[in-house]
Amino acid sequence: MTGPAPQPVLPEPARRLAAWCALALLVSGVAGVGVWLIIVFKTAVTPVLLALLGTALLEPLYRRLRRMKVQRSLAAALTCAGVLGVVGGAVYIVVHALVETGDQIVASLRRAALDLADLFGAAGTSLDDIAANARDLLGRFGQTAASGVISGLSVVGEMAAIAVLALLLVFFFLRDSDRAVATLRSLAPRSTGDVAEAMARRAFGAVSGFMRGTTFIALIDALCITVGLLVLRVPGAVGLGALVFVGAYIPYLGAFISGAVAVLVALADRGFVIALWALGVVLAVQMLEGHVLQPMIQSRTVQMHPALVMLAITAGASLAGILGMLLAVPVTAAAFGVLGELRDRYGEGAATGTGPAPGPEPPSPAGGS
């Protein structure tokens, strides 16, 4: 005769809560260790992340060359050479525009600060102080950079080495992309090979869609705002347009900062009415982006709430500064892609008992062979 079954110490809801808390602590610990390793080895990790973003952006061009029966190494080399020419030309245009109009933009911002200080009295004095201190800081930074030539050359050399290494990694990632799935399957346990491949494809598809869509949207935003500022005869319109293009890779925050700079420059040089027109141009372009371009171009990528995007940008900035802000959204998009794949495979299947449900398969990161 057996005795009564032992009663659990905790009720079922408490045990479920404890299990979820243990899982959250485990995931947080693994993520924390991963972030710590990335920070420690950031010199090696940064080129890899940049190369992955570049590969996601350039993979369609590489696939098109492969469909034209171009040999793999030659197709990857032509893709890298093309992007080197385009990026080099774009960087030259952006830097040249900012250098040519930088002093004019800074002077206009200072005049705008003075006007606001006159308008708001003591409350606006801090704006004038910020403008004056910014100019002093720039001068001191220039003197420091001139006096510390070795340190400056070290930073420039490190940036150049990262850029060269990232470009070389893009070449190898493109050329050997057809082996990526086989390599991933060899590293993953046999029972999880399909899941690992599906998650990698979904993450790569999310990053690829984000990069292509953001680049196209940034180009349209920059062109529209530049044309609007040229029509309004706002000084430094080309430089401000270049600032809009670069800022578009930091969602919401970049558009707000670049648009505010354009409006302040218009206020300082063209007056209140032209500043209102410039504000109208910026708002119209942002409405076009939010209501037309984003739904049309990025409708197939991972959609994230603006609050989540801002939190990701803040976390990236706290970890890696400007580079972290640029990488935060694509990394978050990849994470959401992985979570979406897991939800599609195990969410409904676990609830109904029908087994894993395969999700939609995005374009292959292999790039074709």
CSV table of C-alpha atoms in Angstrom, one decimal, residues 81-303:
chain,number,residue,atom,x,y,z
A,81,ALA,CA,35.7,47.6,-55.8
A,82,GLY,CA,32.3,49.1,-56.6
A,83,VAL,CA,31.4,49.8,-53.1
A,84,LEU,CA,34.9,51.2,-52.4
A,85,GLY,CA,34.4,53.7,-55.3
A,86,VAL,CA,30.8,54.6,-54.3
A,87,VAL,CA,31.6,54.9,-50.5
A,88,GLY,CA,34.9,56.8,-51.3
A,89,GLY,CA,33.1,59.2,-53.6
A,90,ALA,CA,30.2,59.7,-51.1
A,91,VAL,CA,32.7,60.3,-48.2
A,92,TYR,CA,34.6,62.8,-50.3
A,93,ILE,CA,31.3,64.6,-51.2
A,94,VAL,CA,30.1,64.6,-47.6
A,95,VAL,CA,33.4,65.7,-46.1
A,96,HIS,CA,34.0,68.3,-48.8
A,97,ALA,CA,30.5,69.7,-48.3
A,98,LEU,CA,30.9,69.8,-44.5
A,99,VAL,CA,34.3,71.4,-44.7
A,100,GLU,CA,33.2,74.0,-47.2
A,101,THR,CA,30.1,75.0,-45.3
A,102,GLY,CA,31.1,74.0,-41.8
A,103,ASP,CA,32.2,77.4,-40.7
A,104,GLN,CA,29.1,79.0,-42.2
A,105,ILE,CA,26.8,76.5,-40.5
A,106,VAL,CA,28.5,77.0,-37.1
A,107,ALA,CA,28.3,80.8,-37.6
A,108,SER,CA,24.6,80.5,-38.5
A,109,LEU,CA,24.0,78.4,-35.4
A,110,ARG,CA,25.7,80.9,-33.2
A,111,ARG,CA,23.6,83.7,-34.7
A,112,ALA,CA,20.5,81.6,-34.1
A,113,ALA,CA,21.5,81.2,-30.4
A,114,LEU,CA,22.0,84.9,-30.1
A,115,ASP,CA,18.6,85.6,-31.6
A,116,LEU,CA,17.0,83.1,-29.2
A,117,ALA,CA,18.9,84.6,-26.3
A,118,ASP,CA,17.5,88.1,-27.2
A,119,LEU,CA,14.1,86.6,-27.6
A,120,PHE,CA,14.0,84.7,-24.3
A,121,GLY,CA,16.2,86.9,-22.3
A,122,ALA,CA,18.1,85.2,-19.4
A,123,ALA,CA,16.5,81.9,-20.3
A,124,GLY,CA,18.3,81.9,-23.7
A,125,THR,CA,21.7,83.0,-22.4
A,126,SER,CA,22.7,79.4,-21.9
A,127,LEU,CA,22.2,78.8,-25.6
A,128,ASP,CA,24.6,81.6,-26.5
A,129,ASP,CA,27.0,80.1,-23.9
A,130,ILE,CA,26.7,76.7,-25.5
A,131,ALA,CA,27.5,78.1,-29.0
A,132,ALA,CA,30.5,80.1,-27.7
A,133,ASN,CA,31.8,77.2,-25.7
A,134,ALA,CA,31.3,74.8,-28.6
A,135,ARG,CA,33.6,77.1,-30.8
A,136,ASP,CA,36.1,77.2,-27.9
A,137,LEU,CA,36.0,73.5,-27.5
A,138,LEU,CA,36.5,73.0,-31.3
A,139,GLY,CA,39.6,75.3,-31.1
A,140,ARG,CA,41.0,73.5,-28.1
A,141,PHE,CA,40.4,70.2,-29.8
A,142,GLY,CA,42.3,71.4,-32.8
A,143,GLN,CA,45.2,72.6,-30.7
A,144,THR,CA,45.2,69.3,-28.8
A,145,ALA,CA,45.2,67.3,-32.0
A,146,ALA,CA,48.0,69.4,-33.4
A,147,SER,CA,50.1,69.0,-30.3
A,148,GLY,CA,49.4,65.2,-30.0
A,149,VAL,CA,50.3,64.2,-33.5
A,150,ILE,CA,51.3,60.7,-32.4
A,151,SER,CA,48.0,60.1,-30.7
A,152,GLY,CA,46.1,61.5,-33.6
A,153,LEU,CA,48.0,59.3,-36.1
A,154,SER,CA,47.3,56.3,-33.9
A,155,VAL,CA,43.6,56.9,-33.9
A,156,VAL,CA,43.6,57.6,-37.7
A,157,GLY,CA,45.7,54.4,-38.2
A,158,GLU,CA,43.3,52.4,-36.1
A,159,MET,CA,40.3,53.6,-38.1
A,160,ALA,CA,42.0,53.0,-41.4
A,161,ALA,CA,43.0,49.4,-40.3
A,162,ILE,CA,39.4,48.7,-39.2
A,163,ALA,CA,38.1,50.0,-42.5
A,164,VAL,CA,40.6,47.9,-44.5
A,165,LEU,CA,39.9,44.8,-42.4
A,166,ALA,CA,36.2,45.3,-42.8
A,167,LEU,CA,36.5,45.5,-46.6
A,168,LEU,CA,38.6,42.4,-46.7
A,169,LEU,CA,36.1,40.6,-44.6
A,170,VAL,CA,33.3,41.7,-46.9
A,171,PHE,CA,35.2,40.1,-49.8
A,172,PHE,CA,35.6,36.8,-48.0
A,173,PHE,CA,32.0,36.8,-46.6
A,174,LEU,CA,30.7,37.3,-50.1
A,175,ARG,CA,33.0,34.9,-51.8
A,176,ASP,CA,32.5,32.1,-49.3
A,177,SER,CA,28.9,32.8,-48.5
A,178,ASP,CA,27.8,29.6,-50.1
A,179,ARG,CA,29.7,27.7,-47.4
A,180,ALA,CA,28.1,29.6,-44.6
A,181,VAL,CA,25.2,27.2,-44.1
A,182,ALA,CA,27.4,24.1,-44.2
A,183,THR,CA,29.8,25.7,-41.6
A,184,LEU,CA,26.9,26.7,-39.4
A,185,ARG,CA,25.5,23.2,-39.5
A,186,SER,CA,28.9,21.7,-38.7
A,187,LEU,CA,29.1,23.9,-35.6
A,188,ALA,CA,25.6,23.3,-34.3
A,189,PRO,CA,24.5,20.0,-32.8
A,190,ARG,CA,22.9,17.7,-35.3
A,191,SER,CA,19.4,17.9,-33.7
A,192,THR,CA,19.5,21.8,-33.9
A,193,GLY,CA,21.0,22.2,-37.4
A,194,ASP,CA,17.7,23.1,-39.1
A,195,VAL,CA,16.7,25.6,-36.3
A,196,ALA,CA,20.2,27.2,-36.4
A,197,GLU,CA,20.0,27.6,-40.1
A,198,ALA,CA,16.5,29.1,-40.0
A,199,MET,CA,17.4,31.6,-37.3
A,200,ALA,CA,20.5,32.6,-39.2
A,201,ARG,CA,18.5,33.1,-42.4
A,202,ARG,CA,15.9,35.2,-40.6
A,203,ALA,CA,18.5,37.3,-38.8
A,204,PHE,CA,20.4,37.9,-42.0
A,205,GLY,CA,17.2,38.8,-43.9
A,206,ALA,CA,16.2,41.3,-41.2
A,207,VAL,CA,19.6,43.0,-41.3
A,208,SER,CA,19.8,43.0,-45.1
A,209,GLY,CA,16.3,44.5,-45.4
A,210,PHE,CA,17.1,47.1,-42.8
A,211,MET,CA,20.4,48.2,-44.5
A,212,ARG,CA,19.0,48.4,-48.0
A,213,GLY,CA,15.8,50.1,-46.9
A,214,THR,CA,17.6,52.6,-44.6
A,215,THR,CA,20.1,53.5,-47.3
A,216,PHE,CA,17.4,54.1,-49.9
A,217,ILE,CA,15.3,56.1,-47.5
A,218,ALA,CA,18.3,58.2,-46.4
A,219,LEU,CA,19.1,59.0,-50.0
A,220,ILE,CA,15.6,60.2,-50.7
A,221,ASP,CA,15.4,62.2,-47.4
A,222,ALA,CA,18.8,63.9,-48.2
A,223,LEU,CA,17.8,64.7,-51.8
A,224,CYS,CA,14.4,66.1,-50.8
A,225,ILE,CA,15.7,68.3,-47.9
A,226,THR,CA,18.7,69.5,-50.0
A,227,VAL,CA,16.4,70.6,-52.9
A,228,GLY,CA,14.0,72.3,-50.4
A,229,LEU,CA,16.9,74.2,-48.7
A,230,LEU,CA,18.3,75.2,-52.1
A,231,VAL,CA,15.0,76.5,-53.2
A,232,LEU,CA,14.8,78.5,-49.9
A,233,ARG,CA,18.4,79.7,-50.4
A,234,VAL,CA,19.5,78.4,-47.0
A,235,PRO,CA,23.3,78.6,-46.8
A,236,GLY,CA,25.1,75.2,-46.5
A,237,ALA,CA,22.3,73.3,-48.1
A,238,VAL,CA,24.5,70.6,-49.5
A,239,GLY,CA,26.3,70.1,-46.2
A,240,LEU,CA,23.0,70.0,-44.3
A,241,GLY,CA,21.7,67.4,-46.8
A,242,ALA,CA,24.9,65.3,-46.2
A,243,LEU,CA,24.2,65.6,-42.5
A,244,VAL,CA,20.6,64.3,-43.1
A,245,PHE,CA,21.9,61.3,-45.1
A,246,VAL,CA,24.4,60.3,-42.3
A,247,GLY,CA,21.9,60.9,-39.6
A,248,ALA,CA,19.3,58.7,-41.2
A,249,TYR,CA,21.2,55.6,-40.1
A,250,ILE,CA,20.3,56.6,-36.5
A,251,PRO,CA,16.5,56.3,-36.6
A,252,TYR,CA,14.4,59.2,-35.1
A,253,LEU,CA,17.3,60.8,-33.2
A,254,GLY,CA,19.4,61.4,-36.3
A,255,ALA,CA,16.5,62.9,-38.2
A,256,PHE,CA,15.6,65.1,-35.3
A,257,ILE,CA,19.1,66.5,-34.9
A,258,SER,CA,19.8,67.1,-38.6
A,259,GLY,CA,16.4,68.7,-39.1
A,260,ALA,CA,16.8,70.9,-36.1
A,261,VAL,CA,20.2,72.1,-37.4
A,262,ALA,CA,18.7,72.9,-40.8
A,263,VAL,CA,15.9,74.9,-39.2
A,264,LEU,CA,18.3,76.9,-37.0
A,265,VAL,CA,20.6,77.7,-39.9
A,266,ALA,CA,17.6,79.0,-41.8
A,267,LEU,CA,16.4,81.0,-38.8
A,268,ALA,CA,19.8,82.6,-38.5
A,269,ASP,CA,20.5,83.5,-42.1
A,270,ARG,CA,17.0,83.8,-43.7
A,271,GLY,CA,14.7,84.9,-40.9
A,272,PHE,CA,11.7,83.6,-39.1
A,273,VAL,CA,9.5,83.1,-42.2
A,274,ILE,CA,12.1,81.1,-44.1
A,275,ALA,CA,12.8,79.1,-41.0
A,276,LEU,CA,9.1,78.1,-40.8
A,277,TRP,CA,9.3,77.1,-44.5
A,278,ALA,CA,12.4,75.0,-43.7
A,279,LEU,CA,10.6,73.4,-40.8
A,280,GLY,CA,7.7,72.6,-43.2
A,281,VAL,CA,10.1,71.0,-45.6
A,282,VAL,CA,11.7,68.9,-42.9
A,283,LEU,CA,8.3,67.8,-41.5
A,284,ALA,CA,7.0,67.0,-44.9
A,285,VAL,CA,10.0,64.8,-45.7
A,286,GLN,CA,9.6,63.1,-42.3
A,287,MET,CA,5.9,62.5,-42.9
A,288,LEU,CA,6.7,61.1,-46.4
A,289,GLU,CA,9.3,58.8,-44.8
A,290,GLY,CA,7.0,57.7,-41.9
A,291,HIS,CA,3.8,57.2,-43.9
A,292,VAL,CA,5.0,56.2,-47.4
A,293,LEU,CA,8.6,55.2,-47.6
A,294,GLN,CA,8.9,53.1,-44.4
A,295,PRO,CA,5.7,51.0,-45.0
A,296,MET,CA,6.6,50.5,-48.7
A,297,ILE,CA,10.3,49.9,-48.5
A,298,GLN,CA,10.7,48.2,-45.1
A,299,SER,CA,7.4,46.4,-44.9
A,300,ARG,CA,9.1,43.0,-45.2
A,301,THR,CA,11.7,43.6,-42.5
A,302,VAL,CA,11.3,43.3,-38.7
A,303,GLN,CA,9.0,46.1,-37.5
